[in-house]
Amino acid sequence: METPAHHDQPTPAQQALDALAVNAEDQTALDTLAHSDVLVPVPDDAVNGEGADATTVALPVLEQPGGDPVVPVFTTEGEMAELLPFVSRYRLIPLGALAAQWPEDDLSLAIDGSSSHSLTLTSQGVRTLLVR
């Protein structure tokens, strides 16, 4: 017996992304997002134990042609599988905690990059909008 797919109901993080697509200044949605756990892909070539320290995270970086490098994070496993089907490991991290230690360089953050409610923030946006 197959269980129904759960991705019909948007998660609170996805609802926040939808709200931000309409109004990028929506503080309630930004709060929700900052307090949501996101899936940060762990590259399969990461050594076991590397990044095991809870205070540091090895960020996966995708190079965009002609753009700033971007770190992809996801609200659900389904979203991650759509964009990165070859990645099987991830860490769940509160987005606000990730934002609090965001690097100073021009590293953008893409949330659910392949979906209709995707959101990409510049490094400045990550630090100003999501740190709580």
Short mmCIF file of N, CA, C and O in Angstrom, two decimals:
data_model
loop_
_atom_site.label_atom_id
_atom_site.label_comp_id
_atom_site.label_asym_id
_atom_site.label_seq_id
_atom_site.Cartn_x
_atom_site.Cartn_y
_atom_site.Cartn_z
N MET A 1 0.84 -1.19 0.00
CA MET A 1 0.00 0.00 0.00
C MET A 1 0.88 1.24 0.00
O MET A 1 1.75 1.39 0.85
N GLU A 2 0.64 2.11 -0.95
CA GLU A 2 1.47 3.32 -1.03
C GLU A 2 0.93 4.41 -0.12
O GLU A 2 -0.27 4.58 -0.01
N THR A 3 1.84 5.09 0.52
CA THR A 3 1.41 6.23 1.32
C THR A 3 1.32 7.45 0.42
O THR A 3 2.12 7.59 -0.51
N PRO A 4 0.37 8.32 0.67
CA PRO A 4 0.25 9.50 -0.19
C PRO A 4 1.47 10.40 -0.04
O PRO A 4 2.08 10.47 1.03
N ALA A 5 1.83 11.06 -1.11
CA ALA A 5 2.98 11.97 -1.07
C ALA A 5 2.66 13.15 -0.16
O ALA A 5 1.57 13.68 -0.16
N HIS A 6 3.66 13.53 0.63
CA HIS A 6 3.44 14.61 1.59
C HIS A 6 3.71 15.99 1.00
O HIS A 6 3.45 16.98 1.61
N HIS A 7 4.25 16.03 -0.22
CA HIS A 7 4.63 17.34 -0.75
C HIS A 7 3.45 18.15 -1.27
O HIS A 7 3.64 19.22 -1.82
N ASP A 8 2.22 17.63 -1.09
CA ASP A 8 1.05 18.41 -1.47
C ASP A 8 0.85 19.58 -0.50
O ASP A 8 0.41 20.64 -0.89
N GLN A 9 1.15 19.35 0.77
CA GLN A 9 1.02 20.40 1.79
C GLN A 9 2.33 21.14 1.88
O GLN A 9 3.35 20.55 2.22
N PRO A 10 2.34 22.45 1.61
CA PRO A 10 3.61 23.17 1.76
C PRO A 10 4.03 23.26 3.22
O PRO A 10 3.18 23.37 4.11
N THR A 11 5.31 23.17 3.45
CA THR A 11 5.83 23.31 4.81
C THR A 11 5.75 24.79 5.20
O THR A 11 5.61 25.64 4.32
N PRO A 12 5.87 25.10 6.49
CA PRO A 12 5.89 26.52 6.90
C PRO A 12 6.98 27.29 6.16
O PRO A 12 6.75 28.45 5.76
N ALA A 13 8.13 26.68 5.95
CA ALA A 13 9.21 27.36 5.23
C ALA A 13 8.79 27.67 3.79
O ALA A 13 9.05 28.75 3.27
N GLN A 14 8.12 26.71 3.15
CA GLN A 14 7.67 26.94 1.78
C GLN A 14 6.58 28.01 1.73
O GLN A 14 6.55 28.83 0.81
N GLN A 15 5.71 28.01 2.72
CA GLN A 15 4.68 29.06 2.78
C GLN A 15 5.34 30.43 2.95
O GLN A 15 4.91 31.41 2.34
N ALA A 16 6.40 30.48 3.75
CA ALA A 16 7.13 31.74 3.94
C ALA A 16 7.78 32.18 2.63
O ALA A 16 7.76 33.36 2.28
N LEU A 17 8.33 31.22 1.89
CA LEU A 17 8.94 31.54 0.59
C LEU A 17 7.89 32.09 -0.37
O LEU A 17 8.15 33.04 -1.11
N ASP A 18 6.70 31.48 -0.36
CA ASP A 18 5.62 31.98 -1.21
C ASP A 18 5.27 33.41 -0.84
O ASP A 18 5.06 34.26 -1.70
N ALA A 19 5.19 33.69 0.47
CA ALA A 19 4.86 35.04 0.94
C ALA A 19 5.94 36.04 0.52
O ALA A 19 5.64 37.16 0.11
N LEU A 20 7.19 35.62 0.60
CA LEU A 20 8.30 36.51 0.23
C LEU A 20 8.36 36.76 -1.27
O LEU A 20 8.84 37.80 -1.71
N ALA A 21 7.84 35.81 -2.06
CA ALA A 21 7.78 36.02 -3.50
C ALA A 21 6.85 37.18 -3.83
O ALA A 21 7.04 37.91 -4.79
N VAL A 22 5.84 37.35 -2.97
CA VAL A 22 4.87 38.43 -3.15
C VAL A 22 5.38 39.73 -2.53
O VAL A 22 5.29 40.80 -3.10
N ASN A 23 5.95 39.60 -1.32
CA ASN A 23 6.45 40.78 -0.60
C ASN A 23 7.76 40.43 0.09
O ASN A 23 7.77 39.78 1.13
N ALA A 24 8.86 40.89 -0.49
CA ALA A 24 10.19 40.55 0.01
C ALA A 24 10.45 41.14 1.40
O ALA A 24 11.40 40.76 2.07
N GLU A 25 9.60 42.08 1.85
CA GLU A 25 9.81 42.71 3.15
C GLU A 25 8.95 42.08 4.25
O GLU A 25 8.87 42.60 5.35
N ASP A 26 8.28 40.98 3.94
CA ASP A 26 7.36 40.34 4.89
C ASP A 26 8.13 39.81 6.11
O ASP A 26 8.77 38.76 6.04
N GLN A 27 8.10 40.57 7.21
CA GLN A 27 8.89 40.21 8.40
C GLN A 27 8.45 38.89 9.02
O GLN A 27 9.27 38.13 9.51
N THR A 28 7.15 38.62 9.01
CA THR A 28 6.67 37.36 9.58
C THR A 28 7.23 36.18 8.79
O THR A 28 7.68 35.19 9.37
N ALA A 29 7.20 36.31 7.48
CA ALA A 29 7.73 35.23 6.63
C ALA A 29 9.24 35.08 6.84
O ALA A 29 9.76 33.96 6.90
N LEU A 30 9.95 36.21 6.95
CA LEU A 30 11.40 36.15 7.20
C LEU A 30 11.69 35.49 8.53
O LEU A 30 12.62 34.69 8.66
N ASP A 31 10.89 35.81 9.55
CA ASP A 31 11.04 35.18 10.86
C ASP A 31 10.84 33.67 10.76
O ASP A 31 11.61 32.88 11.30
N THR A 32 9.75 33.28 10.09
CA THR A 32 9.45 31.86 9.92
C THR A 32 10.61 31.15 9.24
O THR A 32 11.06 30.08 9.67
N LEU A 33 11.12 31.78 8.19
CA LEU A 33 12.22 31.20 7.44
C LEU A 33 13.47 31.08 8.31
O LEU A 33 14.13 30.04 8.32
N ALA A 34 13.78 32.12 9.05
CA ALA A 34 14.98 32.12 9.89
C ALA A 34 14.91 31.03 10.95
O ALA A 34 15.93 30.48 11.36
N HIS A 35 13.69 30.68 11.39
CA HIS A 35 13.55 29.66 12.42
C HIS A 35 13.29 28.27 11.85
O HIS A 35 13.11 27.31 12.60
N SER A 36 13.25 28.16 10.52
CA SER A 36 13.02 26.87 9.88
C SER A 36 14.34 26.13 9.70
O SER A 36 15.37 26.74 9.44
N ASP A 37 14.27 24.80 9.83
CA ASP A 37 15.43 23.99 9.51
C ASP A 37 15.49 23.81 8.00
O ASP A 37 14.46 23.60 7.35
N VAL A 38 16.68 23.93 7.45
CA VAL A 38 16.86 23.67 6.02
C VAL A 38 17.83 22.50 5.85
O VAL A 38 18.64 22.22 6.72
N LEU A 39 17.72 21.84 4.72
CA LEU A 39 18.60 20.73 4.39
C LEU A 39 19.80 21.31 3.65
O LEU A 39 19.65 21.94 2.61
N VAL A 40 20.98 21.12 4.23
CA VAL A 40 22.22 21.56 3.58
C VAL A 40 22.90 20.31 3.04
O VAL A 40 23.30 19.43 3.81
N PRO A 41 22.98 20.19 1.71
CA PRO A 41 23.58 18.99 1.13
C PRO A 41 25.02 18.79 1.61
O PRO A 41 25.76 19.76 1.76
N VAL A 42 25.36 17.53 1.88
CA VAL A 42 26.73 17.19 2.24
C VAL A 42 27.32 16.48 1.01
O VAL A 42 26.82 15.43 0.61
N PRO A 43 28.33 17.08 0.40
CA PRO A 43 28.91 16.44 -0.79
C PRO A 43 29.40 15.04 -0.45
O PRO A 43 29.93 14.81 0.64
N ASP A 44 29.19 14.11 -1.35
CA ASP A 44 29.58 12.73 -1.08
C ASP A 44 31.08 12.58 -0.90
O ASP A 44 31.55 11.63 -0.32
N ASP A 45 31.84 13.58 -1.40
CA ASP A 45 33.29 13.49 -1.23
C ASP A 45 33.74 14.10 0.10
O ASP A 45 34.92 14.11 0.41
N ALA A 46 32.79 14.60 0.91
CA ALA A 46 33.16 15.11 2.24
C ALA A 46 33.57 13.93 3.11
O ALA A 46 32.89 12.90 3.13
N VAL A 47 34.65 14.09 3.80
CA VAL A 47 35.16 13.01 4.65
C VAL A 47 34.19 12.82 5.82
O VAL A 47 33.69 13.79 6.39
N ASN A 48 33.93 11.58 6.18
CA ASN A 48 33.10 11.35 7.37
C ASN A 48 33.75 12.01 8.56
O ASN A 48 34.94 11.87 8.78
N GLY A 49 32.97 12.74 9.31
CA GLY A 49 33.54 13.44 10.45
C GLY A 49 33.85 14.89 10.10
O GLY A 49 33.80 15.74 10.95
N GLU A 50 34.15 15.15 8.82
CA GLU A 50 34.39 16.53 8.42
C GLU A 50 33.06 17.28 8.57
O GLU A 50 32.03 16.81 8.10
N GLY A 51 33.08 18.40 9.24
CA GLY A 51 31.83 19.12 9.45
C GLY A 51 30.99 18.49 10.55
O GLY A 51 29.83 18.83 10.72
N ALA A 52 31.55 17.53 11.28
CA ALA A 52 30.78 16.91 12.35
C ALA A 52 30.65 17.86 13.54
O ALA A 52 29.75 17.73 14.35
N ASP A 53 31.57 18.81 13.60
CA ASP A 53 31.49 19.84 14.64
C ASP A 53 30.24 20.67 14.39
O ASP A 53 30.06 21.23 13.31
N ALA A 54 29.36 20.73 15.36
CA ALA A 54 28.06 21.39 15.17
C ALA A 54 28.20 22.89 14.91
O ALA A 54 27.27 23.51 14.42
N THR A 55 29.34 23.46 15.24
CA THR A 55 29.48 24.91 15.08
C THR A 55 30.00 25.28 13.69
O THR A 55 29.99 26.44 13.32
N THR A 56 30.47 24.30 12.93
CA THR A 56 30.95 24.62 11.59
C THR A 56 30.23 23.74 10.58
O THR A 56 29.91 22.59 10.86
N VAL A 57 29.99 24.28 9.43
CA VAL A 57 29.31 23.56 8.38
C VAL A 57 30.11 23.74 7.10
O VAL A 57 30.47 24.86 6.75
N ALA A 58 30.40 22.63 6.42
CA ALA A 58 31.02 22.74 5.11
C ALA A 58 29.90 23.08 4.13
O ALA A 58 28.99 22.30 3.93
N LEU A 59 29.95 24.28 3.58
CA LEU A 59 28.89 24.71 2.67
C LEU A 59 29.14 24.19 1.26
O LEU A 59 30.23 24.36 0.73
N PRO A 60 28.13 23.56 0.67
CA PRO A 60 28.28 23.15 -0.73
C PRO A 60 28.13 24.39 -1.61
O PRO A 60 27.21 25.17 -1.41
N VAL A 61 29.02 24.58 -2.53
CA VAL A 61 28.96 25.79 -3.37
C VAL A 61 28.83 25.38 -4.83
O VAL A 61 29.60 24.57 -5.33
N LEU A 62 27.82 25.95 -5.49
CA LEU A 62 27.66 25.75 -6.92
C LEU A 62 28.13 27.01 -7.63
O LEU A 62 27.75 28.11 -7.26
N GLU A 63 28.98 26.83 -8.63
CA GLU A 63 29.43 27.97 -9.42
C GLU A 63 28.38 28.25 -10.48
O GLU A 63 27.96 27.35 -11.19
N GLN A 64 27.94 29.49 -10.56
CA GLN A 64 26.98 29.87 -11.59
C GLN A 64 27.72 30.58 -12.70
O GLN A 64 28.53 31.46 -12.43
N PRO A 65 27.44 30.22 -13.96
CA PRO A 65 28.13 30.93 -15.04
C PRO A 65 27.79 32.42 -14.99
O PRO A 65 26.61 32.78 -15.01
N GLY A 66 28.81 33.25 -14.87
CA GLY A 66 28.59 34.69 -14.89
C GLY A 66 27.95 35.26 -13.64
O GLY A 66 27.57 36.42 -13.60
N GLY A 67 27.81 34.44 -12.59
CA GLY A 67 27.17 34.95 -11.38
C GLY A 67 28.00 34.64 -10.15
O GLY A 67 29.05 33.99 -10.24
N ASP A 68 27.52 35.11 -9.00
CA ASP A 68 28.21 34.79 -7.75
C ASP A 68 28.03 33.31 -7.46
O ASP A 68 27.02 32.72 -7.82
N PRO A 69 29.01 32.72 -6.77
CA PRO A 69 28.81 31.34 -6.33
C PRO A 69 27.61 31.28 -5.39
O PRO A 69 27.33 32.24 -4.67
N VAL A 70 26.90 30.17 -5.40
CA VAL A 70 25.67 30.07 -4.63
C VAL A 70 25.67 28.78 -3.80
O VAL A 70 26.17 27.76 -4.25
N VAL A 71 25.15 28.88 -2.60
CA VAL A 71 24.99 27.71 -1.73
C VAL A 71 23.53 27.28 -1.80
O VAL A 71 22.64 28.06 -1.45
N PRO A 72 23.27 26.05 -2.27
CA PRO A 72 21.88 25.59 -2.35
C PRO A 72 21.45 24.94 -1.03
O PRO A 72 22.15 24.10 -0.49
N VAL A 73 20.30 25.37 -0.52
CA VAL A 73 19.69 24.69 0.63
C VAL A 73 18.23 24.42 0.27
O VAL A 73 17.70 25.02 -0.66
N PHE A 74 17.61 23.52 1.02
CA PHE A 74 16.28 23.06 0.62
C PHE A 74 15.37 22.93 1.82
O PHE A 74 15.82 22.68 2.94
N THR A 75 14.06 23.08 1.57
CA THR A 75 13.08 22.97 2.66
C THR A 75 12.64 21.52 2.86
O THR A 75 12.17 21.17 3.93
N THR A 76 12.75 20.69 1.83
CA THR A 76 12.34 19.29 1.94
C THR A 76 13.29 18.39 1.16
O THR A 76 14.01 18.85 0.27
N GLU A 77 13.24 17.09 1.45
CA GLU A 77 14.06 16.13 0.70
C GLU A 77 13.64 16.11 -0.77
O GLU A 77 14.47 15.96 -1.66
N GLY A 78 12.34 16.25 -1.02
CA GLY A 78 11.85 16.24 -2.40
C GLY A 78 12.43 17.37 -3.22
O GLY A 78 12.81 17.19 -4.38
N GLU A 79 12.49 18.57 -2.61
CA GLU A 79 13.07 19.72 -3.31
C GLU A 79 14.54 19.48 -3.62
O GLU A 79 15.03 19.80 -4.70
N MET A 80 15.25 18.88 -2.65
CA MET A 80 16.67 18.63 -2.86
C MET A 80 16.87 17.60 -3.97
O MET A 80 17.74 17.77 -4.83
N ALA A 81 16.04 16.56 -3.98
CA ALA A 81 16.19 15.50 -4.99
C ALA A 81 15.94 16.03 -6.40
O ALA A 81 16.56 15.56 -7.36
N GLU A 82 15.06 17.04 -6.52
CA GLU A 82 14.78 17.59 -7.85
C GLU A 82 15.99 18.31 -8.42
O GLU A 82 16.27 18.21 -9.61
N LEU A 83 16.70 19.06 -7.59
CA LEU A 83 17.83 19.83 -8.10
C LEU A 83 19.15 19.05 -8.03
O LEU A 83 19.99 19.16 -8.90
N LEU A 84 19.31 18.27 -6.96
CA LEU A 84 20.56 17.53 -6.75
C LEU A 84 20.27 16.05 -6.52
O LEU A 84 20.45 15.53 -5.41
N PRO A 85 19.82 15.34 -7.55
CA PRO A 85 19.42 13.94 -7.37
C PRO A 85 20.57 13.02 -6.94
O PRO A 85 20.34 11.95 -6.40
N PHE A 86 21.80 13.47 -7.15
CA PHE A 86 22.96 12.64 -6.84
C PHE A 86 23.43 12.82 -5.39
O PHE A 86 24.36 12.15 -4.96
N VAL A 87 22.82 13.73 -4.66
CA VAL A 87 23.24 13.96 -3.27
C VAL A 87 22.34 13.18 -2.34
O VAL A 87 21.12 13.31 -2.39
N SER A 88 22.95 12.35 -1.50
CA SER A 88 22.13 11.51 -0.62
C SER A 88 22.24 11.92 0.84
O SER A 88 21.46 11.47 1.66
N ARG A 89 23.23 12.74 1.17
CA ARG A 89 23.42 13.12 2.57
C ARG A 89 23.18 14.62 2.75
O ARG A 89 23.47 15.41 1.86
N TYR A 90 22.68 14.97 3.91
CA TYR A 90 22.48 16.38 4.21
C TYR A 90 22.48 16.58 5.72
O TYR A 90 22.40 15.62 6.48
N ARG A 91 22.58 17.83 6.12
CA ARG A 91 22.44 18.18 7.54
C ARG A 91 21.27 19.13 7.67
O ARG A 91 21.05 19.98 6.83
N LEU A 92 20.52 18.96 8.74
CA LEU A 92 19.41 19.86 9.04
C LEU A 92 19.94 20.97 9.92
O LEU A 92 20.48 20.71 11.00
N ILE A 93 19.81 22.19 9.47
CA ILE A 93 20.36 23.33 10.21
C ILE A 93 19.33 24.45 10.21
O ILE A 93 18.73 24.74 9.18
N PRO A 94 19.09 25.09 11.36
CA PRO A 94 18.19 26.25 11.35
C PRO A 94 18.79 27.34 10.45
O PRO A 94 19.97 27.66 10.56
N LEU A 95 17.95 27.87 9.57
CA LEU A 95 18.45 28.85 8.61
C LEU A 95 19.07 30.07 9.30
O LEU A 95 20.08 30.59 8.85
N GLY A 96 18.48 30.50 10.41
CA GLY A 96 19.02 31.64 11.14
C GLY A 96 20.42 31.38 11.67
O GLY A 96 21.28 32.26 11.66
N ALA A 97 20.68 30.13 12.10
CA ALA A 97 22.01 29.78 12.60
C ALA A 97 23.02 29.77 11.46
O ALA A 97 24.17 30.19 11.61
N LEU A 98 22.57 29.30 10.31
CA LEU A 98 23.43 29.29 9.13
C LEU A 98 23.77 30.73 8.73
O LEU A 98 24.91 31.07 8.45
N ALA A 99 22.75 31.59 8.76
CA ALA A 99 22.93 32.99 8.37
C ALA A 99 23.88 33.71 9.33
O ALA A 99 24.65 34.57 8.92
N ALA A 100 23.82 33.34 10.61
CA ALA A 100 24.63 34.02 11.63
C ALA A 100 26.12 33.82 11.38
O ALA A 100 26.93 34.64 11.79
N GLN A 101 26.50 32.73 10.73
CA GLN A 101 27.92 32.50 10.46
C GLN A 101 28.23 32.55 8.97
O GLN A 101 29.18 31.96 8.49
N TRP A 102 27.39 33.28 8.23
CA TRP A 102 27.58 33.37 6.78
C TRP A 102 28.88 34.08 6.46
O TRP A 102 29.21 35.09 7.07
N PRO A 103 29.65 33.55 5.50
CA PRO A 103 30.93 34.20 5.16
C PRO A 103 30.75 35.59 4.58
O PRO A 103 29.69 35.91 4.04
N GLU A 104 31.77 36.40 4.72
CA GLU A 104 31.71 37.79 4.26
C GLU A 104 31.79 37.93 2.74
O GLU A 104 31.41 38.95 2.20
N ASP A 105 32.30 36.90 2.06
CA ASP A 105 32.48 37.07 0.61
C ASP A 105 31.15 37.00 -0.14
O ASP A 105 30.09 36.82 0.45
N ASP A 106 31.21 37.17 -1.45
CA ASP A 106 30.00 37.24 -2.27
C ASP A 106 29.44 35.85 -2.53
O ASP A 106 29.54 35.32 -3.63
N LEU A 107 28.86 35.28 -1.50
CA LEU A 107 28.30 33.94 -1.60
C LEU A 107 26.80 34.06 -1.43
O LEU A 107 26.32 34.49 -0.37
N SER A 108 26.06 33.75 -2.48
CA SER A 108 24.60 33.84 -2.41
C SER A 108 24.02 32.57 -1.80
O SER A 108 24.68 31.53 -1.76
N LEU A 109 22.78 32.68 -1.34
CA LEU A 109 22.06 31.54 -0.77
C LEU A 109 20.82 31.30 -1.62
O LEU A 109 20.03 32.23 -1.83
N ALA A 110 20.67 30.09 -2.13
CA ALA A 110 19.48 29.74 -2.92
C ALA A 110 18.66 28.72 -2.13
O ALA A 110 19.16 27.66 -1.78
N ILE A 111 17.42 29.07 -1.84
CA ILE A 111 16.53 28.17 -1.11
C ILE A 111 15.57 27.55 -2.13
O ILE A 111 14.89 28.26 -2.86
N ASP A 112 15.53 26.21 -2.17
CA ASP A 112 14.67 25.48 -3.11
C ASP A 112 14.85 26.01 -4.54
O ASP A 112 13.89 26.39 -5.21
N GLY A 113 16.09 25.99 -5.02
CA GLY A 113 16.43 26.61 -6.29
C GLY A 113 15.64 26.20 -7.51
O GLY A 113 15.47 26.99 -8.43
N SER A 114 15.12 24.96 -7.54
CA SER A 114 14.43 24.52 -8.76
C SER A 114 12.92 24.70 -8.68
O SER A 114 12.21 24.36 -9.60
N SER A 115 12.42 25.22 -7.57
CA SER A 115 10.97 25.26 -7.39
C SER A 115 10.37 26.60 -7.78
O SER A 115 11.07 27.58 -8.01
N SER A 116 9.05 26.64 -7.78
CA SER A 116 8.35 27.88 -8.14
C SER A 116 8.47 28.93 -7.03
O SER A 116 8.28 30.10 -7.27
N HIS A 117 8.78 28.49 -5.81
CA HIS A 117 8.88 29.45 -4.70
C HIS A 117 10.33 29.68 -4.28
O HIS A 117 10.60 30.05 -3.15
N SER A 118 11.26 29.45 -5.21
CA SER A 118 12.67 29.58 -4.85
C SER A 118 13.00 31.03 -4.47
O SER A 118 12.35 31.96 -4.91
N LEU A 119 13.99 31.15 -3.62
CA LEU A 119 14.44 32.46 -3.17
C LEU A 119 15.96 32.45 -3.16
O LEU A 119 16.57 31.53 -2.63
N THR A 120 16.56 33.46 -3.78
CA THR A 120 18.01 33.59 -3.74
C THR A 120 18.34 34.92 -3.08
O THR A 120 17.79 35.95 -3.43
N LEU A 121 19.21 34.85 -2.08
CA LEU A 121 19.62 36.05 -1.35
C LEU A 121 21.12 36.28 -1.56
O LEU A 121 21.89 35.32 -1.59
N THR A 122 21.51 37.53 -1.67
CA THR A 122 22.93 37.85 -1.70
C THR A 122 23.51 37.61 -0.31
O THR A 122 22.76 37.45 0.66
N SER A 123 24.83 37.60 -0.21
CA SER A 123 25.45 37.38 1.11
C SER A 123 24.98 38.46 2.10
O SER A 123 24.71 38.19 3.26
N GLN A 124 24.85 39.71 1.61
CA GLN A 124 24.38 40.78 2.47
C GLN A 124 22.94 40.52 2.91
O GLN A 124 22.58 40.70 4.06
N GLY A 125 22.12 40.06 1.98
CA GLY A 125 20.73 39.75 2.30
C GLY A 125 20.61 38.65 3.33
O GLY A 125 19.77 38.70 4.23
N VAL A 126 21.46 37.63 3.21
CA VAL A 126 21.44 36.53 4.18
C VAL A 126 21.71 37.08 5.57
O VAL A 126 20.98 36.81 6.53
N ARG A 127 22.76 37.90 5.68
CA ARG A 127 23.16 38.40 7.00
C ARG A 127 22.16 39.40 7.57
O ARG A 127 21.95 39.46 8.79
N THR A 128 21.52 40.21 6.72
CA THR A 128 20.62 41.23 7.26
C THR A 128 19.21 40.70 7.46
O THR A 128 18.52 41.12 8.39
N LEU A 129 18.77 39.79 6.62
CA LEU A 129 17.36 39.36 6.67
C LEU A 129 17.13 38.15 7.56
O LEU A 129 16.07 38.00 8.15
N LEU A 130 18.11 37.25 7.65
CA LEU A 130 17.85 35.98 8.29
C LEU A 130 18.47 35.82 9.67
O LEU A 130 18.14 34.88 10.39
N VAL A 131 19.41 36.66 10.03
CA VAL A 131 20.02 36.52 11.35
C VAL A 131 19.02 37.00 12.39
O VAL A 131 18.48 38.10 12.32
N ARG A 132 18.74 36.14 13.36
CA ARG A 132 17.75 36.47 14.39
C ARG A 132 18.38 36.40 15.76
O ARG A 132 19.06 35.49 16.08
#
